[in-house]
Amino acid sequence: FDAVEVFPHEPQMSKTFYLWQAPEEYEPTGEHLKALVAFFDNAETQDDADLIRAMFCTPAWGGMAGARPLFVVMAPDRGCGKSSLADALGWLYGGAIELEPHQRGEDRLVSRLLSPAALTKRVVRIDNAKGLFSSAVVESLITAPAISGHRYYTGEAQRVNSLTWVLTGNGLRLSTDFAQRSFIINLERPEYDPAWRDRLQQYVEAHRHEILADIVAVLQKPAPKTEAKSRWASWVAGVLVRASRDPEHVVKINDERAAEYDEDRDEAELIIAARDT
């Protein structure tokens, strides 16, 4: 085996040994995944709610390596639950690898991703980024089929890239490459509830295996055909069509958002406008 996984993939990835087993006493009905998504009832639109559902399914998808988009969680202000959404994804899949968005953090990132403690983790989180976010290192890692480099105290090492990346921030601007690699989730300000985050964490911890069983059942459903066109066609066909009621509309709205948050595109349009005046 090339890898040992403590959580499921559907379909299972080749040369991988899986330790996870579905709870025998639970027949997957979707109720636990639905309840988890319902914690984020401040999703701006139904498309955002569908993307949240798809995001929770993505780390369990056993599709092509390097074929998972970056999820960008945006909110108008603090206290909207964007960090908690990323946290919940990490809690569900055994923790997240935290990346600090600065040069020193990037320099150590590959070695951290290849460390023994990180090999069973499937989520990388970049929390509370500010302003314009751009990183050639992260851009390449999102789409790389395999992550290879130096492992501390060992030497050269490699892992299959089945990681799911999550970026959170308020009013972020994205480079063109990041915008094209992203599916953007917008959250609105919810009613204040001081116990909400504790309830969320307790729910995930208490029902993790039932939620995962629901996710596996979602990914096993026959995939409806879609006309949606995306650079993430494999993920759209493997995950989004099963998680969304209208995947074509989700892709359409996301393309519009990616253009809206694309800082390079804005600068190019300003230059063209100035040239033409």
PDB file of C-alpha atoms in Angstrom:
ATOM      1  CA  PHE A   1       0.000   0.000   0.000  1.00  0.00           C
ATOM      2  CA  ASP A   2       1.114   3.544  -0.761  1.00  0.00           C
ATOM      3  CA  ALA A   3      -1.091   5.041   1.962  1.00  0.00           C
ATOM      4  CA  VAL A   4      -3.122   4.157   5.031  1.00  0.00           C
ATOM      5  CA  GLU A   5      -6.303   6.199   5.531  1.00  0.00           C
ATOM      6  CA  VAL A   6      -8.332   6.515   8.732  1.00  0.00           C
ATOM      7  CA  PHE A   7     -11.296   8.056   6.885  1.00  0.00           C
ATOM      8  CA  PRO A   8     -13.163   6.854   3.803  1.00  0.00           C
ATOM      9  CA  HIS A   9     -12.777   7.667   0.139  1.00  0.00           C
ATOM     10  CA  GLU A  10     -15.562   7.018  -2.333  1.00  0.00           C
ATOM     11  CA  PRO A  11     -14.557   5.585  -4.689  1.00  0.00           C
ATOM     12  CA  GLN A  12     -11.608   4.071  -2.865  1.00  0.00           C
ATOM     13  CA  MET A  13      -8.203   5.153  -4.132  1.00  0.00           C
ATOM     14  CA  SER A  14      -5.826   2.526  -5.478  1.00  0.00           C
ATOM     15  CA  LYS A  15      -2.986   1.111  -3.362  1.00  0.00           C
ATOM     16  CA  THR A  16      -4.640   2.523  -0.230  1.00  0.00           C
ATOM     17  CA  PHE A  17      -5.572   0.664   2.952  1.00  0.00           C
ATOM     18  CA  TYR A  18      -8.695   1.988   4.708  1.00  0.00           C
ATOM     19  CA  LEU A  19      -9.241   1.660   8.439  1.00  0.00           C
ATOM     20  CA  TRP A  20     -12.672   3.349   8.514  1.00  0.00           C
ATOM     21  CA  GLN A  21     -15.819   1.270   8.584  1.00  0.00           C
ATOM     22  CA  ALA A  22     -19.374   2.558   8.446  1.00  0.00           C
ATOM     23  CA  PRO A  23     -21.296   2.194  11.724  1.00  0.00           C
ATOM     24  CA  GLU A  24     -23.246  -1.080  11.521  1.00  0.00           C
ATOM     25  CA  GLU A  25     -26.268   0.244  13.387  1.00  0.00           C
ATOM     26  CA  TYR A  26     -26.781   3.271  11.102  1.00  0.00           C
ATOM     27  CA  GLU A  27     -28.563   3.203   7.758  1.00  0.00           C
ATOM     28  CA  PRO A  28     -27.406   6.335   5.887  1.00  0.00           C
ATOM     29  CA  THR A  29     -30.429   8.577   5.448  1.00  0.00           C
ATOM     30  CA  GLY A  30     -28.638  11.877   4.909  1.00  0.00           C
ATOM     31  CA  GLU A  31     -30.113  13.318   8.102  1.00  0.00           C
ATOM     32  CA  HIS A  32     -26.787  13.860   9.857  1.00  0.00           C
ATOM     33  CA  LEU A  33     -25.122  15.567   6.899  1.00  0.00           C
ATOM     34  CA  LYS A  34     -28.238  17.703   6.468  1.00  0.00           C
ATOM     35  CA  ALA A  35     -28.107  18.670  10.150  1.00  0.00           C
ATOM     36  CA  LEU A  36     -24.424  19.614   9.843  1.00  0.00           C
ATOM     37  CA  VAL A  37     -25.065  21.855   6.827  1.00  0.00           C
ATOM     38  CA  ALA A  38     -28.051  23.390   8.653  1.00  0.00           C
ATOM     39  CA  PHE A  39     -25.690  24.862  11.258  1.00  0.00           C
ATOM     40  CA  PHE A  40     -24.697  27.289   8.485  1.00  0.00           C
ATOM     41  CA  ASP A  41     -28.174  28.596   7.716  1.00  0.00           C
ATOM     42  CA  ASN A  42     -26.635  32.024   7.070  1.00  0.00           C
ATOM     43  CA  ALA A  43     -25.441  30.942   3.624  1.00  0.00           C
ATOM     44  CA  GLU A  44     -26.181  33.858   1.303  1.00  0.00           C
ATOM     45  CA  THR A  45     -28.015  31.760  -1.323  1.00  0.00           C
ATOM     46  CA  GLN A  46     -29.099  28.198  -1.997  1.00  0.00           C
ATOM     47  CA  ASP A  47     -26.009  27.913  -4.223  1.00  0.00           C
ATOM     48  CA  ASP A  48     -23.855  28.704  -1.185  1.00  0.00           C
ATOM     49  CA  ALA A  49     -25.668  26.068   0.880  1.00  0.00           C
ATOM     50  CA  ASP A  50     -25.064  23.539  -1.908  1.00  0.00           C
ATOM     51  CA  LEU A  51     -21.375  24.477  -1.990  1.00  0.00           C
ATOM     52  CA  ILE A  52     -21.127  23.981   1.771  1.00  0.00           C
ATOM     53  CA  ARG A  53     -22.583  20.499   1.334  1.00  0.00           C
ATOM     54  CA  ALA A  54     -20.177  19.815  -1.533  1.00  0.00           C
ATOM     55  CA  MET A  55     -17.256  21.086   0.554  1.00  0.00           C
ATOM     56  CA  PHE A  56     -18.043  18.617   3.354  1.00  0.00           C
ATOM     57  CA  CYS A  57     -18.160  15.816   0.762  1.00  0.00           C
ATOM     58  CA  THR A  58     -14.951  16.751  -1.052  1.00  0.00           C
ATOM     59  CA  PRO A  59     -12.300  15.275   1.311  1.00  0.00           C
ATOM     60  CA  ALA A  60     -14.104  11.913   1.062  1.00  0.00           C
ATOM     61  CA  TRP A  61     -14.149  11.957  -2.736  1.00  0.00           C
ATOM     62  CA  GLY A  62     -11.680   9.441  -4.143  1.00  0.00           C
ATOM     63  CA  GLY A  63     -11.418  11.079  -7.549  1.00  0.00           C
ATOM     64  CA  MET A  64      -8.343  12.215  -9.426  1.00  0.00           C
ATOM     65  CA  ALA A  65      -5.423  13.605  -7.444  1.00  0.00           C
ATOM     66  CA  GLY A  66      -5.031  17.364  -7.717  1.00  0.00           C
ATOM     67  CA  ALA A  67      -8.613  17.756  -8.957  1.00  0.00           C
ATOM     68  CA  ARG A  68     -10.174  19.429  -5.907  1.00  0.00           C
ATOM     69  CA  PRO A  69     -10.841  23.177  -6.027  1.00  0.00           C
ATOM     70  CA  LEU A  70      -9.926  25.707  -3.372  1.00  0.00           C
ATOM     71  CA  PHE A  71     -12.932  26.692  -1.249  1.00  0.00           C
ATOM     72  CA  VAL A  72     -12.906  30.401  -0.434  1.00  0.00           C
ATOM     73  CA  VAL A  73     -15.257  31.344   2.426  1.00  0.00           C
ATOM     74  CA  MET A  74     -16.129  35.062   2.380  1.00  0.00           C
ATOM     75  CA  ALA A  75     -18.156  37.165   4.819  1.00  0.00           C
ATOM     76  CA  PRO A  76     -18.878  40.880   5.213  1.00  0.00           C
ATOM     77  CA  ASP A  77     -17.504  41.042   8.754  1.00  0.00           C
ATOM     78  CA  ARG A  78     -16.280  39.063  11.732  1.00  0.00           C
ATOM     79  CA  GLY A  79     -18.667  36.754  13.551  1.00  0.00           C
ATOM     80  CA  CYS A  80     -20.270  35.205  10.460  1.00  0.00           C
ATOM     81  CA  GLY A  81     -18.896  31.708  11.004  1.00  0.00           C
ATOM     82  CA  LYS A  82     -16.375  31.497   8.164  1.00  0.00           C
ATOM     83  CA  SER A  83     -13.586  30.184  10.431  1.00  0.00           C
ATOM     84  CA  SER A  84     -16.025  27.822  12.133  1.00  0.00           C
ATOM     85  CA  LEU A  85     -17.024  26.406   8.745  1.00  0.00           C
ATOM     86  CA  ALA A  86     -13.380  25.650   7.998  1.00  0.00           C
ATOM     87  CA  ASP A  87     -12.969  24.277  11.538  1.00  0.00           C
ATOM     88  CA  ALA A  88     -15.969  21.965  11.111  1.00  0.00           C
ATOM     89  CA  LEU A  89     -14.434  20.508   7.965  1.00  0.00           C
ATOM     90  CA  GLY A  90     -11.223  19.856   9.876  1.00  0.00           C
ATOM     91  CA  TRP A  91     -13.040  18.363  12.874  1.00  0.00           C
ATOM     92  CA  LEU A  92     -14.927  15.972  10.616  1.00  0.00           C
ATOM     93  CA  TYR A  93     -11.747  14.647   8.959  1.00  0.00           C
ATOM     94  CA  GLY A  94      -9.407  14.441  11.930  1.00  0.00           C
ATOM     95  CA  GLY A  95      -7.967  17.946  11.989  1.00  0.00           C
ATOM     96  CA  ALA A  96      -6.625  20.520   9.562  1.00  0.00           C
ATOM     97  CA  ILE A  97      -3.121  21.563   8.589  1.00  0.00           C
ATOM     98  CA  GLU A  98      -2.898  25.274   9.348  1.00  0.00           C
ATOM     99  CA  LEU A  99      -1.006  27.480   6.906  1.00  0.00           C
ATOM    100  CA  GLU A 100       0.026  30.980   7.911  1.00  0.00           C
ATOM    101  CA  PRO A 101      -0.213  33.230   4.829  1.00  0.00           C
ATOM    102  CA  HIS A 102       3.319  34.586   4.756  1.00  0.00           C
ATOM    103  CA  GLN A 103       6.613  33.636   3.155  1.00  0.00           C
ATOM    104  CA  ARG A 104       8.065  31.724   6.093  1.00  0.00           C
ATOM    105  CA  GLY A 105       4.935  29.591   6.356  1.00  0.00           C
ATOM    106  CA  GLU A 106       5.132  28.769   2.643  1.00  0.00           C
ATOM    107  CA  ASP A 107       8.794  27.796   2.873  1.00  0.00           C
ATOM    108  CA  ARG A 108       7.976  25.076   5.400  1.00  0.00           C
ATOM    109  CA  LEU A 109       4.658  24.011   3.916  1.00  0.00           C
ATOM    110  CA  VAL A 110       5.760  21.061   1.762  1.00  0.00           C
ATOM    111  CA  SER A 111       7.815  19.543   4.597  1.00  0.00           C
ATOM    112  CA  ARG A 112       4.818  19.942   6.920  1.00  0.00           C
ATOM    113  CA  LEU A 113       2.469  18.296   4.409  1.00  0.00           C
ATOM    114  CA  LEU A 114       4.873  15.349   4.215  1.00  0.00           C
ATOM    115  CA  SER A 115       5.358  14.950   7.968  1.00  0.00           C
ATOM    116  CA  PRO A 116       4.025  11.724   9.532  1.00  0.00           C
ATOM    117  CA  ALA A 117       1.427  13.650  11.563  1.00  0.00           C
ATOM    118  CA  ALA A 118       0.041  15.320   8.428  1.00  0.00           C
ATOM    119  CA  LEU A 119      -0.229  12.211   6.247  1.00  0.00           C
ATOM    120  CA  THR A 120      -3.654  11.260   7.642  1.00  0.00           C
ATOM    121  CA  LYS A 121      -5.019  14.820   7.365  1.00  0.00           C
ATOM    122  CA  ARG A 122      -6.992  15.881   4.311  1.00  0.00           C
ATOM    123  CA  VAL A 123      -7.725  19.559   4.960  1.00  0.00           C
ATOM    124  CA  VAL A 124      -5.404  22.561   4.662  1.00  0.00           C
ATOM    125  CA  ARG A 125      -6.750  25.797   6.136  1.00  0.00           C
ATOM    126  CA  ILE A 126      -5.607  29.363   5.527  1.00  0.00           C
ATOM    127  CA  ASP A 127      -7.631  31.438   7.978  1.00  0.00           C
ATOM    128  CA  ASN A 128      -8.407  35.153   8.050  1.00  0.00           C
ATOM    129  CA  ALA A 129      -6.350  36.152   5.037  1.00  0.00           C
ATOM    130  CA  LYS A 130      -6.476  39.867   4.271  1.00  0.00           C
ATOM    131  CA  GLY A 131      -6.383  42.068   1.196  1.00  0.00           C
ATOM    132  CA  LEU A 132      -5.030  40.547  -2.001  1.00  0.00           C
ATOM    133  CA  PHE A 133      -4.183  36.867  -1.617  1.00  0.00           C
ATOM    134  CA  SER A 134      -1.656  35.348  -3.984  1.00  0.00           C
ATOM    135  CA  SER A 135       0.822  32.501  -3.610  1.00  0.00           C
ATOM    136  CA  ALA A 136       2.584  30.642  -6.406  1.00  0.00           C
ATOM    137  CA  VAL A 137       3.447  27.837  -3.967  1.00  0.00           C
ATOM    138  CA  VAL A 138      -0.156  27.220  -2.896  1.00  0.00           C
ATOM    139  CA  GLU A 139      -1.442  27.603  -6.465  1.00  0.00           C
ATOM    140  CA  SER A 140       0.867  24.817  -7.649  1.00  0.00           C
ATOM    141  CA  LEU A 141       0.073  22.557  -4.686  1.00  0.00           C
ATOM    142  CA  ILE A 142      -3.689  22.741  -5.227  1.00  0.00           C
ATOM    143  CA  THR A 143      -3.450  21.195  -8.692  1.00  0.00           C
ATOM    144  CA  ALA A 144      -0.331  19.003  -8.326  1.00  0.00           C
ATOM    145  CA  PRO A 145      -1.170  15.266  -8.685  1.00  0.00           C
ATOM    146  CA  ALA A 146       1.447  14.484  -6.047  1.00  0.00           C
ATOM    147  CA  ILE A 147       3.224  16.512  -3.382  1.00  0.00           C
ATOM    148  CA  SER A 148       6.925  15.723  -3.157  1.00  0.00           C
ATOM    149  CA  GLY A 149       9.800  17.273  -1.298  1.00  0.00           C
ATOM    150  CA  HIS A 150      11.834  17.026   1.881  1.00  0.00           C
ATOM    151  CA  ARG A 151      10.482  15.240   4.943  1.00  0.00           C
ATOM    152  CA  TYR A 152      12.158  16.256   8.184  1.00  0.00           C
ATOM    153  CA  TYR A 153      14.859  13.798   9.348  1.00  0.00           C
ATOM    154  CA  THR A 154      14.070  11.435   6.444  1.00  0.00           C
ATOM    155  CA  GLY A 155      14.845  12.949   3.056  1.00  0.00           C
ATOM    156  CA  GLU A 156      12.820  12.802  -0.142  1.00  0.00           C
ATOM    157  CA  ALA A 157       9.150  11.870   0.326  1.00  0.00           C
ATOM    158  CA  GLN A 158       5.884  12.003  -1.575  1.00  0.00           C
ATOM    159  CA  ARG A 159       2.128  11.843  -0.992  1.00  0.00           C
ATOM    160  CA  VAL A 160      -0.844  11.651  -3.331  1.00  0.00           C
ATOM    161  CA  ASN A 161      -2.558  15.027  -3.454  1.00  0.00           C
ATOM    162  CA  SER A 162      -6.076  14.353  -2.212  1.00  0.00           C
ATOM    163  CA  LEU A 163      -6.058  17.467  -0.018  1.00  0.00           C
ATOM    164  CA  THR A 164      -8.923  19.936   0.230  1.00  0.00           C
ATOM    165  CA  TRP A 165      -7.868  23.572   0.661  1.00  0.00           C
ATOM    166  CA  VAL A 166      -9.942  26.215   2.457  1.00  0.00           C
ATOM    167  CA  LEU A 167      -9.241  29.966   2.513  1.00  0.00           C
ATOM    168  CA  THR A 168     -11.273  32.346   4.693  1.00  0.00           C
ATOM    169  CA  GLY A 169     -11.376  36.124   4.811  1.00  0.00           C
ATOM    170  CA  ASN A 170     -13.443  39.297   4.754  1.00  0.00           C
ATOM    171  CA  GLY A 171     -13.582  41.151   1.445  1.00  0.00           C
ATOM    172  CA  LEU A 172     -10.673  39.238  -0.071  1.00  0.00           C
ATOM    173  CA  ARG A 173      -9.208  39.984  -3.466  1.00  0.00           C
ATOM    174  CA  LEU A 174      -7.703  37.090  -5.397  1.00  0.00           C
ATOM    175  CA  SER A 175      -5.049  36.780  -8.060  1.00  0.00           C
ATOM    176  CA  THR A 176      -6.331  35.450 -11.382  1.00  0.00           C
ATOM    177  CA  ASP A 177      -4.810  32.023 -10.763  1.00  0.00           C
ATOM    178  CA  PHE A 178      -6.476  31.778  -7.354  1.00  0.00           C
ATOM    179  CA  ALA A 179      -9.818  33.019  -8.661  1.00  0.00           C
ATOM    180  CA  GLN A 180      -9.747  30.337 -11.356  1.00  0.00           C
ATOM    181  CA  ARG A 181      -8.937  27.643  -8.802  1.00  0.00           C
ATOM    182  CA  SER A 182     -11.728  28.620  -6.401  1.00  0.00           C
ATOM    183  CA  PHE A 183     -15.323  27.960  -5.545  1.00  0.00           C
ATOM    184  CA  ILE A 184     -16.493  30.886  -3.436  1.00  0.00           C
ATOM    185  CA  ILE A 185     -18.933  30.549  -0.530  1.00  0.00           C
ATOM    186  CA  ASN A 186     -20.601  33.704   0.785  1.00  0.00           C
ATOM    187  CA  LEU A 187     -21.943  33.877   4.330  1.00  0.00           C
ATOM    188  CA  GLU A 188     -24.206  36.546   5.809  1.00  0.00           C
ATOM    189  CA  ARG A 189     -24.229  37.820   9.380  1.00  0.00           C
ATOM    190  CA  PRO A 190     -26.276  35.413  11.543  1.00  0.00           C
ATOM    191  CA  GLU A 191     -28.168  36.082  14.724  1.00  0.00           C
ATOM    192  CA  TYR A 192     -25.772  36.057  17.663  1.00  0.00           C
ATOM    193  CA  ASP A 193     -25.731  32.773  19.560  1.00  0.00           C
ATOM    194  CA  PRO A 194     -22.902  32.370  22.103  1.00  0.00           C
ATOM    195  CA  ALA A 195     -23.385  28.593  22.334  1.00  0.00           C
ATOM    196  CA  TRP A 196     -23.543  27.948  18.577  1.00  0.00           C
ATOM    197  CA  ARG A 197     -19.876  27.049  18.013  1.00  0.00           C
ATOM    198  CA  ASP A 198     -19.828  24.665  20.996  1.00  0.00           C
ATOM    199  CA  ARG A 199     -22.951  22.928  19.706  1.00  0.00           C
ATOM    200  CA  LEU A 200     -21.388  22.627  16.257  1.00  0.00           C
ATOM    201  CA  GLN A 201     -18.217  21.009  17.573  1.00  0.00           C
ATOM    202  CA  GLN A 202     -20.141  18.678  19.866  1.00  0.00           C
ATOM    203  CA  TYR A 203     -22.385  17.610  16.997  1.00  0.00           C
ATOM    204  CA  VAL A 204     -19.454  16.757  14.742  1.00  0.00           C
ATOM    205  CA  GLU A 205     -17.662  14.854  17.500  1.00  0.00           C
ATOM    206  CA  ALA A 206     -20.784  12.916  18.511  1.00  0.00           C
ATOM    207  CA  HIS A 207     -21.943  12.033  14.978  1.00  0.00           C
ATOM    208  CA  ARG A 208     -18.738  11.969  12.915  1.00  0.00           C
ATOM    209  CA  HIS A 209     -19.162   8.432  11.631  1.00  0.00           C
ATOM    210  CA  GLU A 210     -22.841   8.872  10.812  1.00  0.00           C
ATOM    211  CA  ILE A 211     -22.010  12.076   8.891  1.00  0.00           C
ATOM    212  CA  LEU A 212     -19.255  10.254   7.009  1.00  0.00           C
ATOM    213  CA  ALA A 213     -21.627   7.386   6.220  1.00  0.00           C
ATOM    214  CA  ASP A 214     -24.101   9.934   4.812  1.00  0.00           C
ATOM    215  CA  ILE A 215     -21.327  11.487   2.704  1.00  0.00           C
ATOM    216  CA  VAL A 216     -20.250   8.110   1.322  1.00  0.00           C
ATOM    217  CA  ALA A 217     -23.888   7.421   0.421  1.00  0.00           C
ATOM    218  CA  VAL A 218     -24.098  10.769  -1.397  1.00  0.00           C
ATOM    219  CA  LEU A 219     -20.952   9.978  -3.388  1.00  0.00           C
ATOM    220  CA  GLN A 220     -22.282   6.537  -4.282  1.00  0.00           C
ATOM    221  CA  LYS A 221     -25.472   7.907  -5.857  1.00  0.00           C
ATOM    222  CA  PRO A 222     -25.736   7.701  -9.643  1.00  0.00           C
ATOM    223  CA  ALA A 223     -24.352  10.961 -11.004  1.00  0.00           C
ATOM    224  CA  PRO A 224     -26.821  12.916 -13.139  1.00  0.00           C
ATOM    225  CA  LYS A 225     -25.530  14.343 -16.384  1.00  0.00           C
ATOM    226  CA  THR A 226     -24.629  18.009 -16.360  1.00  0.00           C
ATOM    227  CA  GLU A 227     -23.988  20.700 -18.938  1.00  0.00           C
ATOM    228  CA  ALA A 228     -21.863  22.692 -16.484  1.00  0.00           C
ATOM    229  CA  LYS A 229     -18.496  23.659 -17.954  1.00  0.00           C
ATOM    230  CA  SER A 230     -15.655  24.150 -15.492  1.00  0.00           C
ATOM    231  CA  ARG A 231     -11.900  23.646 -15.290  1.00  0.00           C
ATOM    232  CA  TRP A 232     -12.854  21.402 -12.357  1.00  0.00           C
ATOM    233  CA  ALA A 233     -14.939  19.114 -14.567  1.00  0.00           C
ATOM    234  CA  SER A 234     -13.897  15.943 -12.723  1.00  0.00           C
ATOM    235  CA  TRP A 235     -14.913  17.384  -9.332  1.00  0.00           C
ATOM    236  CA  VAL A 236     -18.141  18.822 -10.738  1.00  0.00           C
ATOM    237  CA  ALA A 237     -19.056  15.427 -12.212  1.00  0.00           C
ATOM    238  CA  GLY A 238     -17.958  13.504  -9.111  1.00  0.00           C
ATOM    239  CA  VAL A 239     -19.134  15.716  -6.244  1.00  0.00           C
ATOM    240  CA  LEU A 240     -21.075  18.840  -7.169  1.00  0.00           C
ATOM    241  CA  VAL A 241     -23.716  17.092  -9.282  1.00  0.00           C
ATOM    242  CA  ARG A 242     -24.495  14.848  -6.304  1.00  0.00           C
ATOM    243  CA  ALA A 243     -24.412  17.607  -3.681  1.00  0.00           C
ATOM    244  CA  SER A 244     -26.279  20.374  -5.519  1.00  0.00           C
ATOM    245  CA  ARG A 245     -29.827  20.709  -6.773  1.00  0.00           C
ATOM    246  CA  ASP A 246     -28.651  22.870  -9.693  1.00  0.00           C
ATOM    247  CA  PRO A 247     -24.926  22.369 -10.405  1.00  0.00           C
ATOM    248  CA  GLU A 248     -25.078  24.386 -13.635  1.00  0.00           C
ATOM    249  CA  HIS A 249     -26.303  27.429 -11.736  1.00  0.00           C
ATOM    250  CA  VAL A 250     -23.678  26.953  -9.016  1.00  0.00           C
ATOM    251  CA  VAL A 251     -20.915  26.933 -11.637  1.00  0.00           C
ATOM    252  CA  LYS A 252     -22.417  29.967 -13.413  1.00  0.00           C
ATOM    253  CA  ILE A 253     -22.661  32.022 -10.216  1.00  0.00           C
ATOM    254  CA  ASN A 254     -19.176  30.958  -9.165  1.00  0.00           C
ATOM    255  CA  ASP A 255     -17.721  32.097 -12.492  1.00  0.00           C
ATOM    256  CA  GLU A 256     -19.330  35.501 -11.914  1.00  0.00           C
ATOM    257  CA  ARG A 257     -17.925  35.692  -8.384  1.00  0.00           C
ATOM    258  CA  ALA A 258     -14.466  34.638  -9.490  1.00  0.00           C
ATOM    259  CA  ALA A 259     -14.465  37.481 -12.012  1.00  0.00           C
ATOM    260  CA  GLU A 260     -15.720  39.908  -9.353  1.00  0.00           C
ATOM    261  CA  TYR A 261     -12.953  39.040  -6.885  1.00  0.00           C
ATOM    262  CA  ASP A 262     -10.207  38.785  -9.535  1.00  0.00           C
ATOM    263  CA  GLU A 263      -7.807  41.627  -8.712  1.00  0.00           C
ATOM    264  CA  ASP A 264      -5.661  41.108 -11.815  1.00  0.00           C
ATOM    265  CA  ARG A 265      -8.717  41.340 -14.044  1.00  0.00           C
ATOM    266  CA  ASP A 266      -9.811  44.573 -12.353  1.00  0.00           C
ATOM    267  CA  GLU A 267      -6.379  46.103 -12.899  1.00  0.00           C
ATOM    268  CA  ALA A 268      -6.373  45.032 -16.557  1.00  0.00           C
ATOM    269  CA  GLU A 269      -9.798  46.604 -17.118  1.00  0.00           C
ATOM    270  CA  LEU A 270      -8.616  49.878 -15.526  1.00  0.00           C
ATOM    271  CA  ILE A 271      -5.566  49.935 -17.798  1.00  0.00           C
ATOM    272  CA  ILE A 272      -7.691  49.266 -20.885  1.00  0.00           C
ATOM    273  CA  ALA A 273     -10.180  51.948 -19.868  1.00  0.00           C
ATOM    274  CA  ALA A 274      -7.387  54.472 -19.293  1.00  0.00           C
ATOM    275  CA  ARG A 275      -5.819  53.625 -22.656  1.00  0.00           C
ATOM    276  CA  ASP A 276      -9.118  54.106 -24.488  1.00  0.00           C
ATOM    277  CA  THR A 277      -9.887  57.530 -22.977  1.00  0.00           C
TER     278      THR A 277
END
